[in-house]
Amino acid sequence: MSTLRDLAEEHTSLGPADIDHLHRLAGDWQLLSDLSFADLLLWVPVKREDGQPREYLCVAQVRPNSAPTAYQDDQVGKIVGGPEVAHLDIAFSQERIWREGDPVWYGDTPARHEAIPVRLRDDNGREEGWSQVIAVIGRDTNLSTARTPSQLELNYLTTADDLAQMVADGTFPPPRHPGETTSAPRVGDGLARLDAGGKVTYASPNAQSAFRRLGFNAHLVGEELSNLISRLAADPLEGNDAAERILAALRGEFPPRQEVEARGATVLTRALPLLPAGVPIGALVLVRDVTEVRRRDRALMTKDATIREIHHRVKNNLQTVAALLRLQARRVDAPEARMALQESVRRVASIALVHETLSMSSDEAVEFDGIVDRVATAAAEVAATSIQVKMRREGTFGVLPAEIATSLVMVLNELLINAVEHGFPADEDENGEPQPPGPETGEVVVSAHRFRKQLHVTVADNGQGLPEGFAADAGGRLGLQIVRALATGELRGSIELRNRAGGGTEAVLVVPLGKR
C-alpha cells in the first residue's frame, strides 16, 4: 500500500511543508479519534484542470479504540467526488467545521458525517500570519450503538470538539519533540481536563487510579494538578519540572512528556493546551501508569550490564591464558613446540577480540568488520614470510550474533595465517632447505557479502597455491582441522579450498544466517 507521502506527491499539489504537517497530524490524531468515538479520514484535494469539480483522495485513516468503527474496509487510496464529498467541499472552501448533515448509511451501519478543515500555519519565509487550509478530516461516527452519554463520554466529546477547532485553527497537531514517540499516553490510559486556573474539572477512572498509585487517594476534581504533582513526586526537581510543564500547557505551550515517580510507582504525563479559536481555556493531561514497564526496563539494564561484565571478565581471562602460553613458548627449546604454543596464543587472542567487542555492545551481537581487520593485521605481523604481505577487506560482514562471531573469527584466523605462511613462505623451510621463489609482492583479500540469508566469505591470496595432490579432508595440520570442524559443525556451513585461476589460493566459506 502506498504511504501518505507517496499518495500526496502523486495525486496532489501539496508541497513538502504541507505533507510534513499532515504526517504530524496522522502521528497524533489517534487522540482525536478516541475522544470523538469516531473514525477519522484524511482527505486532500486531487489535482484538477480549471473548471473541473473538485475530487478528494483519502491519504490516511484511523479507527477509534473507544467505539465501533464506521468502516469495515480500508478507505486509504480512495478518490471520491460529486455529492459524496459535498460536506468536505464546504469545509475546505469555507474553512469551517461542517456538522449540518443528516445521518448516512454504510451498508447496515448508520453514521454521522462531520468535516474539519486542516489548516497549516507557517511564518517561515512567508508573510506574518500566513495560513492555508490544505486538507479536510472526515469525522464519521458509527451510530448503531448510540445511547445516552455518560459523564466520561460528555467530557471526551467536549475535549474532542476543542481539539477539532484547534485543527481548524492550525494550532494542532503540536510540534514533535526530539526522541518522543506518539503512542503514549493514550486516552484510555487516563485523562484529566483542567480549567484555565489549572484545577481538575474531570478525571477519568484510569487517571484517578494512576494518581492513587502515586499516593493520592482523594478525588482529583477540584485539585490544582501542578501543585499536587509537585507534592507527590519523590524527587522535588522532577516534581517541579512536571508541574512547570502543566503550567506551560495552561499558557498555550506544548511541553514534552514527563515521568513522575512516587512510592515506587512511575506515571508518564503529557500536557496539551486547549486553545479553541486561539483562546486558552485550560489543558488536557494524559497519564499512564508505566511502573511495570520501567521495572522491566531496569531489570533488562541490569541484565545487560551483567552480561557485558561477564564478557569483559572472559576477555581478561583469555588474555591471561594467552600471556601464560606466550611465557611458556619462550621457555621451550623445541621449535615445533614453540610454534604450537604461539599458534595457540593467536587462537586464544582472536576469541578474546570477540568478547572484548561484546563487552562494549548493548546486545549479543557484534560489528564484525573491525574484528576481521584486527585479526588480519595481527596475522600479517606475526607470520614469517620472505616478502611484505598486505591485507585488504572487500565488502562488509555487518552485525553478527555472538554464536556465529566466536566460531567465525577462529576460522578466519586460521585461514589468514595459512594464507600468509603457506602462500608466501620464508626463503628456507624449517629444515633449512631453500623454498621455491614466490611473487614479488604479497596480498591477501578477505571478501564478504550476504545473499539469501547466507554469509559468503572468501579468503584469497596471490601466493604459490596449494601443493600438488592437496586434499583438505585428509588429515593435515591442526589449523585446517579446526577450520573444517568449526565451519561444518558450529557454523553449520561449508568450506572449500582451491587454487585460483590466476595463481594463488582461495578458501570459500558459506555460513547460513537463519535461526539456530
Short mmCIF file of C-alpha atoms in Angstrom, two decimals:
data_model
loop_
_atom_site.label_atom_id
_atom_site.label_comp_id
_atom_site.label_asym_id
_atom_site.label_seq_id
_atom_site.Cartn_x
_atom_site.Cartn_y
_atom_site.Cartn_z
CA MET A 1 0.00 0.00 0.00
CA SER A 2 1.22 3.49 -0.83
CA THR A 3 2.20 5.79 2.02
CA LEU A 4 0.68 9.17 2.80
CA ARG A 5 3.67 10.88 1.20
CA ASP A 6 3.50 8.70 -1.92
CA LEU A 7 -0.20 9.39 -2.43
CA ALA A 8 0.12 13.12 -1.78
CA GLU A 9 3.10 13.56 -4.11
CA GLU A 10 1.49 11.56 -6.93
CA HIS A 11 -2.07 12.92 -6.87
CA THR A 12 -1.99 16.38 -5.24
CA SER A 13 -0.25 19.74 -5.45
CA LEU A 14 0.83 19.73 -1.80
CA GLY A 15 4.38 20.86 -1.05
CA PRO A 16 6.89 19.30 1.38
CA ALA A 17 5.81 21.54 4.29
CA ASP A 18 2.15 20.61 3.73
CA ILE A 19 2.93 16.89 3.66
CA ASP A 20 5.09 17.15 6.81
CA HIS A 21 2.18 18.83 8.60
CA LEU A 22 -0.17 16.01 7.55
CA HIS A 23 2.39 13.45 8.78
CA ARG A 24 2.47 15.11 12.20
CA LEU A 25 -1.33 15.17 12.25
CA ALA A 26 -1.54 11.47 11.39
CA GLY A 27 1.00 10.76 14.14
CA ASP A 28 -1.19 12.40 16.81
CA TRP A 29 -4.78 12.01 15.65
CA GLN A 30 -5.49 8.73 17.46
CA LEU A 31 -6.12 11.06 20.41
CA LEU A 32 -8.82 12.95 18.49
CA SER A 33 -10.35 9.72 17.16
CA ASP A 34 -10.65 8.15 20.63
CA LEU A 35 -12.10 11.33 22.17
CA SER A 36 -14.59 11.62 19.32
CA PHE A 37 -15.62 7.92 19.35
CA ALA A 38 -15.29 8.25 15.56
CA ASP A 39 -13.28 7.19 12.52
CA LEU A 40 -11.07 9.90 11.06
CA LEU A 41 -10.28 10.01 7.34
CA LEU A 42 -7.77 12.48 5.96
CA TRP A 43 -8.91 13.84 2.59
CA VAL A 44 -6.77 16.01 0.30
CA PRO A 45 -7.93 17.68 -2.94
CA VAL A 46 -6.75 15.97 -6.11
CA LYS A 47 -5.03 17.87 -8.92
CA ARG A 48 -7.59 19.13 -11.42
CA GLU A 49 -7.94 21.23 -14.55
CA ASP A 50 -9.64 24.64 -14.36
CA GLY A 51 -13.40 24.32 -14.25
CA GLN A 52 -13.42 20.67 -13.19
CA PRO A 53 -15.29 19.73 -9.98
CA ARG A 54 -13.05 19.09 -7.00
CA GLU A 55 -12.29 15.48 -6.05
CA TYR A 56 -10.73 14.24 -2.82
CA LEU A 57 -8.21 11.46 -2.11
CA CYS A 58 -8.08 9.63 1.23
CA VAL A 59 -4.41 9.51 2.29
CA ALA A 60 -4.80 8.25 5.88
CA GLN A 61 -7.36 6.63 8.15
CA VAL A 62 -7.60 5.86 11.86
CA ARG A 63 -10.23 3.87 13.76
CA PRO A 64 -11.24 4.64 17.37
CA ASN A 65 -10.17 2.41 20.24
CA SER A 66 -13.16 3.68 22.23
CA ALA A 67 -16.05 2.81 19.88
CA PRO A 68 -17.06 0.59 16.92
CA THR A 69 -15.70 1.63 13.54
CA ALA A 70 -17.95 3.03 10.82
CA TYR A 71 -15.81 1.41 8.10
CA GLN A 72 -15.02 -2.27 7.84
CA ASP A 73 -12.91 -1.65 4.71
CA ASP A 74 -9.80 0.47 4.36
CA GLN A 75 -10.51 3.80 2.66
CA VAL A 76 -6.89 4.86 2.01
CA GLY A 77 -6.26 5.45 -1.70
CA LYS A 78 -9.93 6.02 -2.50
CA ILE A 79 -10.81 9.03 -4.70
CA VAL A 80 -14.34 10.44 -4.40
CA GLY A 81 -16.22 13.34 -5.94
CA GLY A 82 -19.69 14.75 -6.58
CA PRO A 83 -22.44 14.77 -3.92
CA GLU A 84 -20.49 12.29 -1.79
CA VAL A 85 -17.92 14.98 -0.94
CA ALA A 86 -20.23 18.00 -0.58
CA HIS A 87 -19.50 18.23 3.16
CA LEU A 88 -15.75 18.07 2.51
CA ASP A 89 -16.02 20.78 -0.14
CA ILE A 90 -17.86 23.12 2.23
CA ALA A 91 -15.30 22.63 4.99
CA PHE A 92 -12.42 23.14 2.54
CA SER A 93 -13.75 26.18 0.67
CA GLN A 94 -15.47 27.93 3.60
CA GLU A 95 -12.65 26.99 6.03
CA ARG A 96 -15.00 25.96 8.82
CA ILE A 97 -16.15 22.82 10.61
CA TRP A 98 -19.22 21.26 8.96
CA ARG A 99 -21.80 19.47 11.15
CA GLU A 100 -25.13 20.10 9.41
CA GLY A 101 -25.88 16.82 7.61
CA ASP A 102 -28.29 14.00 8.31
CA PRO A 103 -27.00 10.51 9.14
CA VAL A 104 -25.85 8.37 6.22
CA TRP A 105 -25.69 4.60 5.81
CA TYR A 106 -22.65 2.44 5.01
CA GLY A 107 -24.30 -0.88 4.29
CA ASP A 108 -26.10 -1.72 7.54
CA THR A 109 -24.19 0.87 9.58
CA PRO A 110 -25.68 4.34 10.23
CA ALA A 111 -23.06 7.06 10.59
CA ARG A 112 -22.86 10.78 11.24
CA HIS A 113 -20.66 12.86 8.90
CA GLU A 114 -18.57 15.81 10.06
CA ALA A 115 -15.78 17.65 8.24
CA ILE A 116 -12.88 19.52 9.86
CA PRO A 117 -10.58 21.73 7.76
CA VAL A 118 -6.86 21.17 8.33
CA ARG A 119 -5.05 24.49 8.46
CA LEU A 120 -1.31 24.97 8.11
CA ARG A 121 0.27 28.00 9.74
CA ASP A 122 3.82 28.79 8.69
CA ASP A 123 5.58 32.11 9.13
CA ASN A 124 8.95 30.81 7.86
CA GLY A 125 9.66 32.52 4.56
CA ARG A 126 6.09 33.82 4.33
CA GLU A 127 4.33 36.95 5.49
CA GLU A 128 3.36 37.12 9.14
CA GLY A 129 0.14 35.30 9.98
CA TRP A 130 0.13 33.24 6.76
CA SER A 131 -2.16 30.20 6.87
CA GLN A 132 -3.95 27.93 4.43
CA VAL A 133 -6.38 25.02 4.51
CA ILE A 134 -4.57 22.08 2.90
CA ALA A 135 -6.84 19.11 3.69
CA VAL A 136 -10.05 18.03 5.41
CA ILE A 137 -10.61 15.46 8.16
CA GLY A 138 -13.79 13.45 7.76
CA ARG A 139 -15.06 12.56 11.24
CA ASP A 140 -17.53 9.70 10.84
CA THR A 141 -19.29 8.27 13.90
CA ASN A 142 -20.93 4.85 13.99
CA LEU A 143 -24.47 5.48 15.35
CA SER A 144 -25.52 1.84 15.68
CA THR A 145 -24.65 1.82 19.39
CA ALA A 146 -25.92 5.32 20.21
CA ARG A 147 -27.12 5.76 23.82
CA THR A 148 -27.40 8.43 26.47
CA PRO A 149 -23.81 9.63 27.01
CA SER A 150 -22.14 9.23 30.40
CA GLN A 151 -20.08 11.91 32.15
CA LEU A 152 -16.93 10.34 30.67
CA GLU A 153 -18.36 10.46 27.16
CA LEU A 154 -19.56 14.05 27.52
CA ASN A 155 -16.11 15.17 28.68
CA TYR A 156 -14.45 13.21 25.90
CA LEU A 157 -16.71 14.79 23.25
CA THR A 158 -16.25 18.30 24.63
CA THR A 159 -12.48 17.90 24.57
CA ALA A 160 -12.65 16.41 21.08
CA ASP A 161 -14.55 19.45 19.82
CA ASP A 162 -11.89 21.74 21.32
CA LEU A 163 -9.12 19.79 19.57
CA ALA A 164 -11.10 19.76 16.31
CA GLN A 165 -11.33 23.55 16.46
CA MET A 166 -7.56 23.69 17.07
CA VAL A 167 -7.03 21.59 13.92
CA ALA A 168 -9.17 24.08 12.01
CA ASP A 169 -7.22 26.97 13.57
CA GLY A 170 -3.84 25.41 12.75
CA THR A 171 -2.72 25.02 16.39
CA PHE A 172 -2.97 21.20 16.43
CA PRO A 173 -1.05 18.89 15.99
CA PRO A 174 1.69 20.03 18.37
CA PRO A 175 5.35 20.22 17.33
CA ARG A 176 7.29 16.96 17.66
CA HIS A 177 9.85 16.90 20.45
CA PRO A 178 13.14 15.09 19.66
CA GLY A 179 13.20 11.45 20.74
CA GLU A 180 9.48 11.27 21.56
CA THR A 181 7.06 8.71 20.22
CA THR A 182 3.38 9.41 19.62
CA SER A 183 1.96 6.22 21.11
CA ALA A 184 1.69 7.10 24.80
CA PRO A 185 -0.12 8.07 26.88
CA ARG A 186 -3.39 7.27 25.12
CA VAL A 187 -6.89 8.43 26.00
CA GLY A 188 -7.77 5.07 27.56
CA ASP A 189 -4.69 5.16 29.81
CA GLY A 190 -6.05 8.11 31.80
CA LEU A 191 -7.27 11.66 31.14
CA ALA A 192 -7.72 14.77 33.24
CA ARG A 193 -9.20 18.05 31.99
CA LEU A 194 -8.10 21.29 33.64
CA ASP A 195 -9.76 24.70 33.61
CA ALA A 196 -7.88 27.92 32.86
CA GLY A 197 -6.75 28.10 36.50
CA GLY A 198 -5.20 24.65 36.42
CA LYS A 199 -7.85 22.89 38.53
CA VAL A 200 -9.16 19.48 37.54
CA THR A 201 -12.73 19.63 36.21
CA TYR A 202 -12.85 15.97 35.17
CA ALA A 203 -10.66 12.91 35.71
CA SER A 204 -11.29 9.51 34.12
CA PRO A 205 -11.25 6.40 36.34
CA ASN A 206 -7.86 5.34 34.95
CA ALA A 207 -6.39 8.77 35.68
CA GLN A 208 -7.71 8.51 39.24
CA SER A 209 -6.08 5.09 39.58
CA ALA A 210 -2.74 6.37 38.27
CA PHE A 211 -2.61 9.10 40.90
CA ARG A 212 -3.67 6.63 43.56
CA ARG A 213 -0.51 4.66 42.68
CA LEU A 214 1.45 7.85 43.35
CA GLY A 215 -0.10 8.14 46.83
CA PHE A 216 -3.12 10.44 46.29
CA ASN A 217 -6.31 8.68 47.48
CA ALA A 218 -8.80 11.56 47.32
CA HIS A 219 -10.75 12.59 44.21
CA LEU A 220 -8.85 14.64 41.66
CA VAL A 221 -11.69 17.02 40.75
CA GLY A 222 -11.04 20.46 42.25
CA GLU A 223 -7.33 19.81 42.79
CA GLU A 224 -4.75 22.14 41.28
CA LEU A 225 -2.85 19.46 39.37
CA SER A 226 0.53 21.19 39.11
CA ASN A 227 0.74 21.68 42.90
CA LEU A 228 -0.47 18.12 43.50
CA ILE A 229 2.23 16.57 41.30
CA SER A 230 4.88 18.76 42.88
CA ARG A 231 3.87 17.50 46.33
CA LEU A 232 3.63 13.83 45.37
CA ALA A 233 6.90 13.42 43.43
CA ALA A 234 9.68 11.61 45.26
CA ASP A 235 12.27 13.85 43.58
CA PRO A 236 11.45 17.55 44.17
CA LEU A 237 13.26 18.59 40.99
CA GLU A 238 11.31 16.04 38.94
CA GLY A 239 8.07 17.17 40.56
CA ASN A 240 8.77 20.84 39.88
CA ASP A 241 9.65 20.02 36.28
CA ALA A 242 6.38 18.12 35.76
CA ALA A 243 4.41 20.92 37.42
CA GLU A 244 6.06 23.54 35.23
CA ARG A 245 5.10 21.58 32.11
CA ILE A 246 1.45 21.63 33.14
CA LEU A 247 1.66 25.38 33.74
CA ALA A 248 3.30 25.75 30.31
CA ALA A 249 0.32 23.97 28.73
CA LEU A 250 -2.03 26.35 30.53
CA ARG A 251 -0.09 29.22 28.93
CA GLY A 252 -0.72 27.73 25.48
CA GLU A 253 2.60 25.93 25.02
CA PHE A 254 3.19 22.28 24.03
CA PRO A 255 5.69 20.87 26.59
CA PRO A 256 7.35 17.46 26.19
CA ARG A 257 6.23 14.41 28.15
CA GLN A 258 7.42 13.90 31.71
CA GLU A 259 7.60 10.93 34.08
CA VAL A 260 6.77 11.28 37.77
CA GLU A 261 7.94 8.75 40.39
CA ALA A 262 6.48 8.38 43.87
CA ARG A 263 6.11 5.48 46.33
CA GLY A 264 7.71 3.07 43.86
CA ALA A 265 5.26 3.92 41.07
CA THR A 266 6.01 5.73 37.80
CA VAL A 267 3.42 7.71 35.85
CA LEU A 268 4.02 9.20 32.40
CA THR A 269 2.27 12.54 31.84
CA ARG A 270 1.57 14.57 28.73
CA ALA A 271 0.02 18.05 28.93
CA LEU A 272 -1.68 19.66 25.93
CA PRO A 273 -3.13 23.17 25.84
CA LEU A 274 -6.77 23.67 24.89
CA LEU A 275 -6.86 26.69 22.57
CA PRO A 276 -10.09 26.71 20.53
CA ALA A 277 -10.23 29.89 18.44
CA GLY A 278 -6.86 30.84 19.95
CA VAL A 279 -8.31 31.35 23.46
CA PRO A 280 -6.62 29.40 26.32
CA ILE A 281 -9.43 27.67 28.22
CA GLY A 282 -7.40 25.05 30.08
CA ALA A 283 -5.36 21.96 29.39
CA LEU A 284 -5.70 18.26 28.71
CA VAL A 285 -3.41 15.99 30.76
CA LEU A 286 -2.97 12.38 29.65
CA VAL A 287 -1.45 9.97 32.17
CA ARG A 288 -0.28 6.39 32.00
CA ASP A 289 0.92 4.09 34.76
CA VAL A 290 4.27 2.79 33.42
CA THR A 291 5.51 1.28 36.69
CA GLU A 292 5.81 -2.27 35.36
CA VAL A 293 7.36 -1.06 32.10
CA ARG A 294 10.08 0.83 33.95
CA ARG A 295 10.66 -2.10 36.31
CA ARG A 296 11.26 -4.36 33.31
CA ASP A 297 13.50 -1.71 31.74
CA ARG A 298 15.63 -1.58 34.88
CA ALA A 299 15.78 -5.37 35.02
CA LEU A 300 16.91 -5.51 31.40
CA MET A 301 19.53 -2.82 32.00
CA THR A 302 20.85 -4.78 34.98
CA LYS A 303 20.90 -7.98 32.91
CA ASP A 304 22.68 -6.25 30.01
CA ALA A 305 25.28 -4.78 32.37
CA THR A 306 25.83 -8.21 33.93
CA ILE A 307 26.28 -9.86 30.52
CA ARG A 308 28.74 -7.17 29.42
CA GLU A 309 30.69 -7.62 32.65
CA ILE A 310 30.83 -11.38 32.02
CA HIS A 311 32.19 -10.82 28.52
CA HIS A 312 34.74 -8.38 29.95
CA ARG A 313 35.94 -10.95 32.51
CA VAL A 314 36.06 -13.72 29.89
CA LYS A 315 38.19 -11.44 27.71
CA ASN A 316 40.54 -10.75 30.63
CA ASN A 317 40.80 -14.47 31.44
CA LEU A 318 41.55 -15.33 27.80
CA GLN A 319 44.23 -12.66 27.68
CA THR A 320 45.73 -14.17 30.84
CA VAL A 321 45.74 -17.61 29.23
CA ALA A 322 47.39 -16.16 26.11
CA ALA A 323 50.03 -14.47 28.27
CA LEU A 324 50.79 -17.74 30.10
CA LEU A 325 51.12 -19.60 26.80
CA ARG A 326 53.40 -16.87 25.50
CA LEU A 327 55.65 -17.18 28.58
CA GLN A 328 55.72 -20.95 28.17
CA ALA A 329 56.67 -20.61 24.49
CA ARG A 330 59.71 -18.53 25.44
CA ARG A 331 60.97 -21.31 27.75
CA VAL A 332 60.55 -24.13 25.22
CA ASP A 333 63.63 -25.09 23.18
CA ALA A 334 61.97 -27.35 20.61
CA PRO A 335 60.94 -25.26 17.56
CA GLU A 336 57.82 -27.35 16.88
CA ALA A 337 56.60 -26.99 20.45
CA ARG A 338 57.30 -23.26 20.43
CA MET A 339 55.38 -22.84 17.15
CA ALA A 340 52.42 -24.84 18.51
CA LEU A 341 52.26 -22.64 21.61
CA GLN A 342 52.48 -19.46 19.51
CA GLU A 343 49.61 -20.66 17.32
CA SER A 344 47.57 -21.33 20.46
CA VAL A 345 48.28 -17.78 21.63
CA ARG A 346 46.87 -16.37 18.38
CA ARG A 347 43.78 -18.56 18.58
CA VAL A 348 43.01 -17.56 22.14
CA ALA A 349 43.65 -13.89 21.33
CA SER A 350 41.22 -13.98 18.38
CA ILE A 351 38.43 -15.31 20.64
CA ALA A 352 39.28 -12.60 23.19
CA LEU A 353 38.68 -9.99 20.49
CA VAL A 354 35.07 -11.14 20.12
CA HIS A 355 34.43 -10.99 23.87
CA GLU A 356 36.09 -7.57 24.05
CA THR A 357 33.65 -6.30 21.41
CA LEU A 358 30.68 -7.95 23.14
CA SER A 359 31.65 -6.31 26.44
CA MET A 360 31.09 -2.93 24.78
CA SER A 361 27.87 -3.92 22.99
CA SER A 362 24.31 -3.47 24.27
CA ASP A 363 23.19 -6.84 22.87
CA GLU A 364 24.59 -10.25 21.97
CA ALA A 365 25.79 -9.13 18.54
CA VAL A 366 28.98 -7.57 17.21
CA GLU A 367 30.01 -5.37 14.33
CA PHE A 368 32.33 -7.92 12.77
CA ASP A 369 34.31 -5.81 10.28
CA GLY A 370 36.52 -4.28 12.97
CA ILE A 371 37.31 -7.72 14.41
CA VAL A 372 38.32 -9.06 10.98
CA ASP A 373 40.58 -6.06 10.36
CA ARG A 374 42.39 -6.57 13.67
CA VAL A 375 42.81 -10.32 13.14
CA ALA A 376 44.15 -9.72 9.61
CA THR A 377 46.64 -7.13 10.84
CA ALA A 378 47.89 -9.49 13.55
CA ALA A 379 48.28 -12.35 11.05
CA ALA A 380 50.41 -10.19 8.74
CA GLU A 381 52.60 -9.01 11.62
CA VAL A 382 53.42 -12.36 13.20
CA ALA A 383 53.85 -14.56 10.11
CA ALA A 384 57.38 -15.36 8.94
CA THR A 385 57.43 -14.56 5.21
CA SER A 386 60.06 -13.64 2.66
CA ILE A 387 58.13 -10.57 1.47
CA GLN A 388 55.77 -7.99 2.91
CA VAL A 389 52.16 -9.12 2.68
CA LYS A 390 49.31 -6.62 2.51
CA MET A 391 45.90 -7.40 3.94
CA ARG A 392 42.71 -5.99 2.40
CA ARG A 393 38.99 -6.42 3.09
CA GLU A 394 36.25 -6.10 0.48
CA GLY A 395 32.56 -5.87 1.33
CA THR A 396 31.15 -5.98 4.83
CA PHE A 397 30.31 -8.72 7.30
CA GLY A 398 27.82 -6.49 9.11
CA VAL A 399 26.47 -7.30 12.56
CA LEU A 400 26.72 -10.95 13.57
CA PRO A 401 25.31 -12.76 16.63
CA ALA A 402 27.84 -13.88 19.21
CA GLU A 403 27.38 -17.60 18.50
CA ILE A 404 28.46 -17.05 14.88
CA ALA A 405 31.14 -14.44 15.58
CA THR A 406 33.16 -16.56 18.03
CA SER A 407 33.50 -19.54 15.67
CA LEU A 408 33.92 -17.40 12.55
CA VAL A 409 36.82 -15.42 13.99
CA MET A 410 38.62 -18.70 14.75
CA VAL A 411 38.09 -19.90 11.18
CA LEU A 412 39.27 -16.62 9.67
CA ASN A 413 42.32 -16.51 11.94
CA GLU A 414 43.41 -19.95 10.73
CA LEU A 415 42.70 -19.15 7.06
CA LEU A 416 44.63 -15.88 7.22
CA ILE A 417 47.62 -17.45 8.96
CA ASN A 418 47.66 -20.27 6.39
CA ALA A 419 47.33 -17.82 3.50
CA VAL A 420 50.31 -15.80 4.71
CA GLU A 421 52.62 -18.58 5.89
CA HIS A 422 51.98 -21.12 3.10
CA GLY A 423 51.23 -18.72 0.28
CA PHE A 424 54.34 -16.61 0.94
CA PRO A 425 56.76 -18.87 2.81
CA ALA A 426 60.16 -17.84 4.18
CA ASP A 427 63.27 -18.31 2.00
CA GLU A 428 64.09 -21.54 3.88
CA ASP A 429 61.85 -24.15 5.44
CA GLU A 430 62.14 -25.48 9.00
CA ASN A 431 64.96 -27.85 7.93
CA GLY A 432 66.99 -25.09 6.23
CA GLU A 433 66.09 -26.22 2.71
CA PRO A 434 65.53 -23.40 0.16
CA GLN A 435 61.90 -22.68 -0.80
CA PRO A 436 60.73 -22.10 -4.41
CA PRO A 437 60.51 -18.40 -5.33
CA GLY A 438 57.12 -16.73 -4.87
CA PRO A 439 55.60 -13.43 -6.09
CA GLU A 440 57.45 -10.16 -5.53
CA THR A 441 54.57 -8.63 -3.57
CA GLY A 442 52.01 -10.46 -1.48
CA GLU A 443 48.34 -9.68 -0.94
CA VAL A 444 45.58 -11.42 0.95
CA VAL A 445 42.00 -10.28 0.32
CA VAL A 446 39.09 -11.06 2.63
CA SER A 447 35.76 -10.50 0.87
CA ALA A 448 32.28 -10.87 2.34
CA HIS A 449 28.73 -10.43 1.13
CA ARG A 450 25.27 -11.63 2.11
CA PHE A 451 22.97 -13.48 -0.25
CA ARG A 452 19.71 -15.29 0.50
CA LYS A 453 20.24 -15.42 4.26
CA GLN A 454 23.78 -16.70 3.86
CA LEU A 455 27.14 -15.08 4.54
CA HIS A 456 29.65 -15.77 1.77
CA VAL A 457 33.30 -15.26 2.77
CA THR A 458 36.37 -15.69 0.58
CA VAL A 459 40.00 -15.52 1.72
CA ALA A 460 42.20 -15.27 -1.40
CA ASP A 461 45.94 -14.76 -1.85
CA ASN A 462 48.30 -14.41 -4.81
CA GLY A 463 50.85 -16.81 -3.34
CA GLN A 464 52.26 -20.09 -4.62
CA GLY A 465 48.98 -22.02 -4.40
CA LEU A 466 48.13 -25.39 -2.94
CA PRO A 467 50.70 -28.20 -3.24
CA GLU A 468 50.11 -30.92 -5.80
CA GLY A 469 47.84 -33.66 -4.52
CA PHE A 470 46.50 -31.48 -1.66
CA ALA A 471 43.34 -32.87 -0.06
CA ALA A 472 41.63 -30.71 2.56
CA ASP A 473 39.80 -33.66 4.12
CA ALA A 474 42.86 -35.85 4.54
CA GLY A 475 44.27 -35.14 7.99
CA GLY A 476 46.69 -32.24 7.63
CA ARG A 477 47.66 -29.51 10.03
CA LEU A 478 45.76 -28.74 13.20
CA GLY A 479 44.72 -25.35 11.79
CA LEU A 480 42.84 -26.90 8.87
CA GLN A 481 41.24 -29.45 11.17
CA ILE A 482 39.94 -26.59 13.32
CA VAL A 483 38.63 -24.81 10.20
CA ARG A 484 36.76 -27.88 8.94
CA ALA A 485 35.32 -28.71 12.36
CA LEU A 486 34.06 -25.20 13.05
CA ALA A 487 32.82 -24.48 9.50
CA THR A 488 30.74 -27.63 9.20
CA GLY A 489 29.90 -28.02 12.90
CA GLU A 490 29.37 -24.83 14.91
CA LEU A 491 28.69 -22.65 11.85
CA ARG A 492 26.64 -25.31 10.03
CA GLY A 493 28.16 -24.19 6.76
CA SER A 494 30.65 -25.37 4.17
CA ILE A 495 34.31 -24.69 3.39
CA GLU A 496 36.24 -25.26 0.15
CA LEU A 497 39.96 -24.69 -0.52
CA ARG A 498 41.12 -24.45 -4.14
CA ASN A 499 43.72 -22.92 -6.43
CA ARG A 500 42.85 -19.67 -8.14
CA ALA A 501 42.87 -19.45 -11.92
CA GLY A 502 45.31 -16.53 -11.87
CA GLY A 503 47.59 -18.08 -9.28
CA GLY A 504 47.34 -18.38 -5.54
CA THR A 505 44.79 -19.98 -3.26
CA GLU A 506 41.29 -19.16 -2.14
CA ALA A 507 39.15 -20.50 0.66
CA VAL A 508 35.38 -20.16 0.17
CA LEU A 509 33.23 -20.26 3.28
CA VAL A 510 29.40 -20.22 3.28
CA VAL A 511 27.61 -19.65 6.61
CA PRO A 512 23.80 -19.76 7.00
CA LEU A 513 22.41 -16.78 8.96
CA GLY A 514 18.97 -18.15 9.82
CA LYS A 515 17.66 -19.10 13.25
CA ARG A 516 19.83 -21.53 15.18
#
